[in-house]
Tab-separated table of N, CA and C in Angstrom:
chain	number	residue	atom	x	y	z
H	14	MET	N	-19.754	1.600	10.272
H	14	MET	CA	-18.731	1.754	9.247
H	14	MET	C	-17.375	1.821	9.928
H	15	ASP	N	-16.445	1.080	9.411
H	15	ASP	CA	-15.099	1.058	9.959
H	15	ASP	C	-14.435	2.417	9.751
H	16	PRO	N	-13.867	3.021	10.807
H	16	PRO	CA	-13.235	4.333	10.644
H	16	PRO	C	-12.061	4.301	9.673
H	17	THR	N	-11.412	3.150	9.552
H	17	THR	CA	-10.321	3.031	8.575
H	17	THR	C	-10.855	3.235	7.166
H	18	ALA	N	-12.034	2.692	6.885
H	18	ALA	CA	-12.624	2.826	5.551
H	18	ALA	C	-12.909	4.283	5.233
H	19	LEU	N	-13.452	5.019	6.199
H	19	LEU	CA	-13.758	6.437	5.972
H	19	LEU	C	-12.487	7.249	5.779
H	20	ALA	N	-11.511	7.075	6.647
H	20	ALA	CA	-10.262	7.835	6.528
H	20	ALA	C	-9.542	7.491	5.235
H	21	PHE	N	-9.509	6.195	4.900
H	21	PHE	CA	-8.831	5.754	3.688
H	21	PHE	C	-9.505	6.330	2.449
H	22	ALA	N	-10.832	6.228	2.381
H	22	ALA	CA	-11.563	6.740	1.212
H	22	ALA	C	-11.396	8.242	1.073
H	23	THR	N	-11.436	8.956	2.179
H	23	THR	CA	-11.278	10.411	2.141
H	23	THR	C	-9.894	10.782	1.614
H	24	ALA	N	-8.859	10.118	2.133
H	24	ALA	CA	-7.492	10.398	1.679
H	24	ALA	C	-7.290	9.956	0.234
H	25	LEU	N	-7.853	8.810	-0.122
H	25	LEU	CA	-7.723	8.299	-1.481
H	25	LEU	C	-8.293	9.282	-2.498
H	26	VAL	N	-9.499	9.742	-2.253
H	26	VAL	CA	-10.143	10.662	-3.197
H	26	VAL	C	-9.407	11.998	-3.212
H	27	SER	N	-8.922	12.454	-2.082
H	27	SER	CA	-8.125	13.687	-2.068
H	27	SER	C	-6.839	13.502	-2.873
H	28	ALA	N	-6.227	12.329	-2.769
H	28	ALA	CA	-4.987	12.057	-3.512
H	28	ALA	C	-5.231	12.010	-5.018
H	29	MET	N	-6.464	11.753	-5.423
H	29	MET	CA	-6.786	11.711	-6.856
H	29	MET	C	-6.544	13.056	-7.532
H	30	ALA	N	-6.550	14.111	-6.767
H	30	ALA	CA	-6.361	15.453	-7.325
H	30	ALA	C	-4.918	15.931	-7.213
H	31	THR	N	-3.990	15.030	-6.882
H	31	THR	CA	-2.590	15.425	-6.718
H	31	THR	C	-1.746	14.984	-7.914
H	32	GLN	N	-0.551	15.533	-7.984
H	32	GLN	CA	0.395	15.160	-9.039
H	32	GLN	C	0.945	13.751	-8.829
H	33	THR	N	0.833	13.230	-7.626
H	33	THR	CA	1.393	11.920	-7.303
H	33	THR	C	0.335	10.817	-7.312
H	34	TRP	N	-0.762	11.054	-8.013
H	34	TRP	CA	-1.856	10.100	-8.052
H	34	TRP	C	-1.399	8.711	-8.486
H	35	SER	N	-0.517	8.599	-9.451
H	35	SER	CA	-0.118	7.266	-9.930
H	35	SER	C	0.527	6.450	-8.817
H	36	ASP	N	1.268	7.092	-7.915
H	36	ASP	CA	1.861	6.377	-6.777
H	36	ASP	C	0.768	5.900	-5.820
H	37	ALA	N	-0.221	6.744	-5.577
H	37	ALA	CA	-1.333	6.362	-4.709
H	37	ALA	C	-2.099	5.192	-5.322
H	38	ARG	N	-2.365	5.286	-6.593
H	38	ARG	CA	-3.089	4.230	-7.310
H	38	ARG	C	-2.359	2.902	-7.190
H	39	ALA	N	-1.051	2.910	-7.408
H	39	ALA	CA	-0.255	1.690	-7.328
H	39	ALA	C	-0.291	1.088	-5.923
H	40	ALA	N	-0.210	1.922	-4.902
H	40	ALA	CA	-0.228	1.435	-3.522
H	40	ALA	C	-1.580	0.806	-3.184
H	41	VAL	N	-2.653	1.430	-3.628
H	41	VAL	CA	-3.997	0.908	-3.364
H	41	VAL	C	-4.184	-0.430	-4.083
H	42	LEU	N	-3.770	-0.499	-5.320
H	42	LEU	CA	-3.926	-1.745	-6.073
H	42	LEU	C	-3.075	-2.865	-5.485
H	43	ALA	N	-1.927	-2.541	-4.921
H	43	ALA	CA	-1.087	-3.559	-4.285
H	43	ALA	C	-1.821	-4.213	-3.116
H	44	VAL	N	-2.540	-3.418	-2.338
H	44	VAL	CA	-3.320	-3.979	-1.226
H	44	VAL	C	-4.450	-4.840	-1.781
H	45	TRP	N	-5.136	-4.338	-2.791
H	45	TRP	CA	-6.264	-5.074	-3.359
H	45	TRP	C	-5.804	-6.426	-3.908
H	46	ARG	N	-4.632	-6.460	-4.526
H	46	ARG	CA	-4.125	-7.703	-5.113
H	46	ARG	C	-3.833	-8.766	-4.062
H	47	ARG	N	-3.587	-8.364	-2.839
H	47	ARG	CA	-3.221	-9.336	-1.807
H	47	ARG	C	-4.325	-10.339	-1.528
H	48	ARG	N	-5.556	-9.974	-1.728
H	48	ARG	CA	-6.651	-10.876	-1.368
H	48	ARG	C	-7.732	-11.031	-2.435
H	49	LYS	N	-7.624	-10.344	-3.516
H	49	LYS	CA	-8.686	-10.416	-4.523
H	49	LYS	C	-8.166	-11.097	-5.788
H	50	ALA	N	-9.082	-11.614	-6.572
H	50	ALA	CA	-8.717	-12.210	-7.855
H	50	ALA	C	-8.204	-11.123	-8.791
H	51	GLU	N	-7.308	-11.492	-9.671
H	51	GLU	CA	-6.700	-10.525	-10.594
H	51	GLU	C	-7.748	-9.811	-11.448
H	52	ALA	N	-8.771	-10.534	-11.883
H	52	ALA	CA	-9.816	-9.898	-12.700
H	52	ALA	C	-10.520	-8.806	-11.907
H	53	GLU	N	-10.760	-9.046	-10.624
H	53	GLU	CA	-11.400	-8.024	-9.805
H	53	GLU	C	-10.467	-6.842	-9.579
H	54	THR	N	-9.182	-7.118	-9.437
H	54	THR	CA	-8.216	-6.035	-9.268
H	54	THR	C	-8.175	-5.158	-10.513
H	55	GLU	N	-8.302	-5.759	-11.685
H	55	GLU	CA	-8.356	-4.982	-12.924
H	55	GLU	C	-9.595	-4.092	-12.949
H	56	THR	N	-10.715	-4.608	-12.446
H	56	THR	CA	-11.938	-3.809	-12.358
H	56	THR	C	-11.734	-2.640	-11.404
H	57	VAL	N	-11.095	-2.897	-10.267
H	57	VAL	CA	-10.809	-1.835	-9.293
H	57	VAL	C	-9.899	-0.783	-9.936
H	58	ALA	N	-8.906	-1.223	-10.706
H	58	ALA	CA	-8.008	-0.276	-11.384
H	58	ALA	C	-8.798	0.618	-12.338
H	59	ALA	N	-9.697	0.029	-13.114
H	59	ALA	CA	-10.510	0.817	-14.043
H	59	ALA	C	-11.432	1.769	-13.277
H	60	ASP	N	-11.981	1.302	-12.161
H	60	ASP	CA	-12.855	2.152	-11.349
H	60	ASP	C	-12.074	3.303	-10.711
H	61	LEU	N	-10.841	3.040	-10.289
H	61	LEU	CA	-9.991	4.112	-9.758
H	61	LEU	C	-9.727	5.167	-10.829
H	62	ASP	N	-9.454	4.715	-12.049
H	62	ASP	CA	-9.192	5.653	-13.146
H	62	ASP	C	-10.420	6.517	-13.436
H	63	LEU	N	-11.601	5.897	-13.438
H	63	LEU	CA	-12.834	6.641	-13.668
H	63	LEU	C	-13.079	7.639	-12.532
H	64	ALA	N	-12.867	7.208	-11.307
H	64	ALA	CA	-13.048	8.099	-10.158
H	64	ALA	C	-12.074	9.272	-10.235
H	65	HIS	N	-10.839	8.996	-10.621
H	65	HIS	CA	-9.828	10.043	-10.778
H	65	HIS	C	-10.297	11.095	-11.785
H	66	GLU	N	-10.822	10.642	-12.923
H	66	GLU	CA	-11.328	11.560	-13.939
H	66	GLU	C	-12.492	12.394	-13.396
H	67	ARG	N	-13.374	11.759	-12.645
H	67	ARG	CA	-14.525	12.482	-12.081
H	67	ARG	C	-14.081	13.534	-11.069
H	68	VAL	N	-13.103	13.179	-10.233
H	68	VAL	CA	-12.608	14.129	-9.230
H	68	VAL	C	-11.946	15.319	-9.919
H	69	LEU	N	-11.135	15.073	-10.930
H	69	LEU	CA	-10.490	16.172	-11.652
H	69	LEU	C	-11.531	17.055	-12.327
H	70	SER	N	-12.518	16.446	-12.954
H	70	SER	CA	-13.570	17.206	-13.620
H	70	SER	C	-14.371	18.023	-12.607
H	71	ALA	N	-14.677	17.426	-11.464
H	71	ALA	CA	-15.430	18.142	-10.429
H	71	ALA	C	-14.640	19.332	-9.906
H	72	GLY	N	-13.326	19.175	-9.805
H	72	GLY	CA	-12.489	20.287	-9.366
H	72	GLY	C	-12.486	21.421	-10.367
H	73	GLU	N	-12.487	21.091	-11.639
H	73	GLU	CA	-12.476	22.101	-12.693
H	73	GLU	C	-13.812	22.819	-12.813
H	74	THR	N	-14.909	22.093	-12.579
H	74	THR	CA	-16.239	22.668	-12.769
H	74	THR	C	-16.888	23.132	-11.469
H	75	GLY	N	-16.195	22.919	-10.345
H	75	GLY	CA	-16.721	23.388	-9.069
H	75	GLY	C	-17.920	22.603	-8.572
H	76	HIS	N	-17.814	21.283	-8.571
H	76	HIS	CA	-18.897	20.423	-8.089
H	76	HIS	C	-18.404	19.555	-6.927
H	77	PRO	N	-18.313	20.125	-5.726
H	77	PRO	CA	-17.815	19.349	-4.583
H	77	PRO	C	-18.706	18.167	-4.222
H	78	GLU	N	-19.989	18.227	-4.589
H	78	GLU	CA	-20.872	17.102	-4.286
H	78	GLU	C	-20.458	15.850	-5.050
H	79	THR	N	-19.858	16.031	-6.217
H	79	THR	CA	-19.354	14.884	-6.971
H	79	THR	C	-18.202	14.238	-6.226
H	80	VAL	N	-17.324	15.055	-5.684
H	80	VAL	CA	-16.188	14.529	-4.917
H	80	VAL	C	-16.697	13.757	-3.700
H	81	GLU	N	-17.693	14.296	-3.014
H	81	GLU	CA	-18.261	13.605	-1.847
H	81	GLU	C	-18.897	12.277	-2.253
H	82	ALA	N	-19.537	12.252	-3.409
H	82	ALA	CA	-20.141	11.004	-3.900
H	82	ALA	C	-19.061	9.961	-4.183
H	83	VAL	N	-17.937	10.396	-4.733
H	83	VAL	CA	-16.825	9.475	-5.000
H	83	VAL	C	-16.262	8.951	-3.679
H	84	VAL	N	-16.150	9.807	-2.673
H	84	VAL	CA	-15.702	9.354	-1.349
H	84	VAL	C	-16.658	8.280	-0.827
H	85	ASP	N	-17.959	8.523	-0.946
H	85	ASP	CA	-18.946	7.553	-0.467
H	85	ASP	C	-18.786	6.204	-1.161
H	86	VAL	N	-18.584	6.235	-2.470
H	86	VAL	CA	-18.416	4.990	-3.233
H	86	VAL	C	-17.189	4.226	-2.741
H	87	TRP	N	-16.075	4.938	-2.590
H	87	TRP	CA	-14.841	4.252	-2.183
H	87	TRP	C	-14.857	3.851	-0.718
H	88	GLN	N	-15.594	4.570	0.086
H	88	GLN	CA	-15.764	4.145	1.474
H	88	GLN	C	-16.471	2.789	1.501
H	89	GLY	N	-17.490	2.644	0.681
H	89	GLY	CA	-18.191	1.367	0.586
H	89	GLY	C	-17.310	0.255	0.052
H	90	ARG	N	-16.508	0.566	-0.952
H	90	ARG	CA	-15.609	-0.444	-1.530
H	90	ARG	C	-14.576	-0.909	-0.511
H	91	VAL	N	-13.999	0.041	0.223
H	91	VAL	CA	-12.996	-0.304	1.222
H	91	VAL	C	-13.653	-1.076	2.369
H	92	GLN	N	-14.841	-0.662	2.778
H	92	GLN	CA	-15.555	-1.381	3.838
H	92	GLN	C	-15.824	-2.815	3.418
H	93	GLU	N	-16.240	-3.006	2.185
H	93	GLU	CA	-16.493	-4.354	1.669
H	93	GLU	C	-15.211	-5.191	1.687
H	94	LEU	N	-14.111	-4.594	1.279
H	94	LEU	CA	-12.825	-5.297	1.303
H	94	LEU	C	-12.481	-5.719	2.731
H	95	LEU	N	-12.697	-4.819	3.691
H	95	LEU	CA	-12.397	-5.131	5.088
H	95	LEU	C	-13.334	-6.196	5.656
H	96	LEU	N	-14.586	-6.187	5.240
H	96	LEU	CA	-15.505	-7.226	5.701
H	96	LEU	C	-15.084	-8.602	5.192
H	97	ASP	N	-14.655	-8.657	3.936
H	97	ASP	CA	-14.214	-9.923	3.347
H	97	ASP	C	-12.836	-10.347	3.842
H	98	HIS	N	-11.982	-9.356	4.128
H	98	HIS	CA	-10.593	-9.631	4.495
H	98	HIS	C	-10.144	-8.691	5.616
H	99	PRO	N	-10.618	-8.920	6.836
H	99	PRO	CA	-10.265	-8.020	7.943
H	99	PRO	C	-8.767	-7.946	8.209
H	100	GLU	N	-8.043	-8.949	7.785
H	100	GLU	CA	-6.584	-8.940	7.974
H	100	GLU	C	-5.891	-7.850	7.153
H	101	LEU	N	-6.607	-7.243	6.214
H	101	LEU	CA	-6.019	-6.177	5.402
H	101	LEU	C	-6.097	-4.806	6.074
H	102	ALA	N	-6.731	-4.710	7.227
H	102	ALA	CA	-6.869	-3.409	7.900
H	102	ALA	C	-5.512	-2.771	8.162
H	103	ALA	N	-4.556	-3.551	8.636
H	103	ALA	CA	-3.220	-2.998	8.909
H	103	ALA	C	-2.550	-2.528	7.629
H	104	ASP	N	-2.725	-3.273	6.540
H	104	ASP	CA	-2.149	-2.868	5.252
H	104	ASP	C	-2.766	-1.561	4.762
H	105	LEU	N	-4.080	-1.429	4.916
H	105	LEU	CA	-4.747	-0.193	4.504
H	105	LEU	C	-4.273	0.990	5.343
H	106	ARG	N	-4.159	0.786	6.657
H	106	ARG	CA	-3.667	1.874	7.515
H	106	ARG	C	-2.237	2.262	7.139
H	107	GLU	N	-1.419	1.280	6.766
H	107	GLU	CA	-0.050	1.593	6.354
H	107	GLU	C	-0.030	2.429	5.073
H	108	VAL	N	-0.831	2.054	4.091
H	108	VAL	CA	-0.914	2.835	2.849
H	108	VAL	C	-1.445	4.233	3.158
H	109	LEU	N	-2.419	4.304	4.047
H	109	LEU	CA	-2.981	5.595	4.434
H	109	LEU	C	-1.907	6.499	5.030
H	110	THR	N	-1.150	5.987	5.987
H	110	THR	CA	-0.191	6.837	6.702
H	110	THR	C	1.117	7.054	5.957
H	111	THR	N	1.558	6.087	5.168
H	111	THR	CA	2.864	6.239	4.506
H	111	THR	C	2.778	6.726	3.073
H	112	THR	N	1.620	6.559	2.431
H	112	THR	CA	1.503	6.957	1.024
H	112	THR	C	0.484	8.073	0.830
H	113	LEU	N	-0.757	7.841	1.244
H	113	LEU	CA	-1.820	8.794	0.916
H	113	LEU	C	-1.708	10.113	1.672
H	114	LEU	N	-1.629	10.055	2.994
H	114	LEU	CA	-1.613	11.301	3.774
H	114	LEU	C	-0.427	12.205	3.432
H	115	PRO	N	0.782	11.667	3.230
H	115	PRO	CA	1.893	12.557	2.862
H	115	PRO	C	1.714	13.266	1.516
H	116	MET	N	0.835	12.777	0.666
H	116	MET	CA	0.586	13.398	-0.634
H	116	MET	C	-0.293	14.640	-0.530
H	117	LEU	N	-0.994	14.775	0.590
H	117	LEU	CA	-2.022	15.798	0.701
H	117	LEU	C	-1.514	17.050	1.397
H	118	ASP	N	-2.159	18.172	1.074
H	118	ASP	CA	-1.859	19.385	1.822
H	118	ASP	C	-2.407	19.213	3.240
H	119	LYS	N	-1.996	20.099	4.139
H	119	LYS	CA	-2.332	19.951	5.550
H	119	LYS	C	-3.845	19.856	5.791
H	120	ALA	N	-4.610	20.709	5.145
H	120	ALA	CA	-6.058	20.722	5.365
H	120	ALA	C	-6.703	19.396	4.949
H	121	ARG	N	-6.315	18.877	3.802
H	121	ARG	CA	-6.893	17.607	3.341
H	121	ARG	C	-6.423	16.441	4.197
H	122	ALA	N	-5.160	16.469	4.593
H	122	ALA	CA	-4.650	15.402	5.459
H	122	ALA	C	-5.358	15.431	6.808
H	123	ASP	N	-5.546	16.625	7.365
H	123	ASP	CA	-6.248	16.744	8.644
H	123	ASP	C	-7.678	16.242	8.530
H	124	ARG	N	-8.325	16.532	7.416
H	124	ARG	CA	-9.705	16.067	7.212
H	124	ARG	C	-9.760	14.541	7.196
H	125	ALA	N	-8.798	13.926	6.512
H	125	ALA	CA	-8.773	12.467	6.446
H	125	ALA	C	-8.453	11.855	7.809
H	126	ARG	N	-7.641	12.548	8.599
H	126	ARG	CA	-7.273	12.033	9.918
H	126	ARG	C	-8.388	12.192	10.950
H	127	SER	N	-9.275	13.164	10.733
H	127	SER	CA	-10.286	13.432	11.757
H	127	SER	C	-11.367	12.356	11.721
H	128	ILE	N	-11.480	11.681	12.823
H	128	ILE	CA	-12.460	10.616	12.961
H	128	ILE	C	-13.268	10.936	14.198
H	129	ILE	N	-14.556	10.905	14.072
H	129	ILE	CA	-15.425	11.169	15.219
H	129	ILE	C	-15.553	9.883	16.018
H	130	MET	N	-15.217	9.977	17.285
H	130	MET	CA	-15.319	8.820	18.164
H	130	MET	C	-16.285	9.167	19.288
H	131	THR	N	-17.151	8.238	19.612
H	131	THR	CA	-18.065	8.456	20.727
H	131	THR	C	-17.924	7.282	21.686
H	132	GLY	N	-18.208	7.524	22.924
H	132	GLY	CA	-18.143	6.476	23.933
H	132	GLY	C	-18.997	6.866	25.111
H	133	THR	N	-19.324	5.884	25.914
H	133	THR	CA	-20.151	6.131	27.080
H	133	THR	C	-19.505	5.473	28.289
H	134	SER	N	-19.448	6.195	29.357
H	134	SER	CA	-18.950	5.671	30.621
H	134	SER	C	-20.110	5.678	31.607
H	135	ARG	N	-20.323	4.567	32.295
H	135	ARG	CA	-21.442	4.466	33.226
H	135	ARG	C	-20.922	4.292	34.652
H	136	ASP	N	-21.758	4.680	35.567
H	136	ASP	CA	-21.442	4.571	36.985
H	136	ASP	C	-20.161	5.340	37.281
H	137	SER	N	-19.191	4.707	37.885
H	137	SER	CA	-17.953	5.420	38.224
H	137	SER	C	-16.796	4.993	37.337
H	138	SER	N	-17.089	4.361	36.191
H	138	SER	CA	-16.013	3.914	35.307
H	138	SER	C	-15.417	5.081	34.523
H	139	THR	N	-14.191	4.894	34.066
H	139	THR	CA	-13.474	5.906	33.298
H	139	THR	C	-12.808	5.227	32.111
H	140	PHE	N	-12.793	5.897	30.987
H	140	PHE	CA	-12.044	5.393	29.839
H	140	PHE	C	-11.503	6.572	29.055
H	141	ASN	N	-10.497	6.319	28.245
H	141	ASN	CA	-9.907	7.343	27.379
H	141	ASN	C	-9.962	6.845	25.943
H	142	GLN	N	-10.299	7.736	25.042
H	142	GLN	CA	-10.203	7.466	23.613
H	142	GLN	C	-9.227	8.475	23.054
H	143	VAL	N	-8.266	8.009	22.274
H	143	VAL	CA	-7.244	8.911	21.775
H	143	VAL	C	-7.109	8.735	20.269
H	144	ALA	N	-7.166	9.850	19.565
H	144	ALA	CA	-6.912	9.867	18.125
H	144	ALA	C	-6.144	11.152	17.868
H	145	GLY	N	-4.883	11.145	18.187
H	145	GLY	CA	-4.072	12.359	18.081
H	145	GLY	C	-3.775	12.873	19.476
H	146	ASP	N	-3.867	14.157	19.680
H	146	ASP	CA	-3.620	14.740	20.999
H	146	ASP	C	-4.739	14.323	21.945
H	147	GLN	N	-4.373	14.054	23.194
H	147	GLN	CA	-5.369	13.667	24.168
H	147	GLN	C	-5.751	14.855	25.024
H	148	HIS	N	-7.052	15.073	25.162
H	148	HIS	CA	-7.589	16.131	26.016
H	148	HIS	C	-8.598	15.497	26.956
H	149	HIS	N	-8.539	15.841	28.210
H	149	HIS	CA	-9.463	15.294	29.194
H	149	HIS	C	-10.615	16.247	29.421
H	150	HIS	N	-11.815	15.731	29.307
H	150	HIS	CA	-13.011	16.510	29.592
H	150	HIS	C	-13.808	15.748	30.634
H	151	HIS	N	-14.122	16.375	31.712
H	151	HIS	CA	-14.899	15.732	32.776
H	151	HIS	C	-16.274	16.380	32.805
H	152	GLY	N	-17.255	15.558	32.900
H	152	GLY	CA	-18.576	16.156	32.947
H	152	GLY	C	-19.640	15.225	33.354
């Protein structure tokens, strides 16, 4: 799974519970319109509205598993978009960093930013992976 899809879906669903949801919705639909047919974009708009309602309802009734299910659905949708149109990855990252993350409180933004990265170094090779602050661990 593309880490952009996970971070984007997490931030998107978190933004659904904010007062600025309409701005997030518009930014997401703008990316979708760049490569999809208008009829499909209308379907995505309706699906975003339904997801927004589910997230708000889950927040009111205390059902975090519903929110996680919505994240899973949108992670799949974003992954599918990236598979069909990998050139949209930069556009999605831009919407993520300039629109979605600034809408969120620190805890939700940090959650969306946290991406688990794994790597393996063999023999005497060395590599660095950086996603935020860099820390060196030798072992």
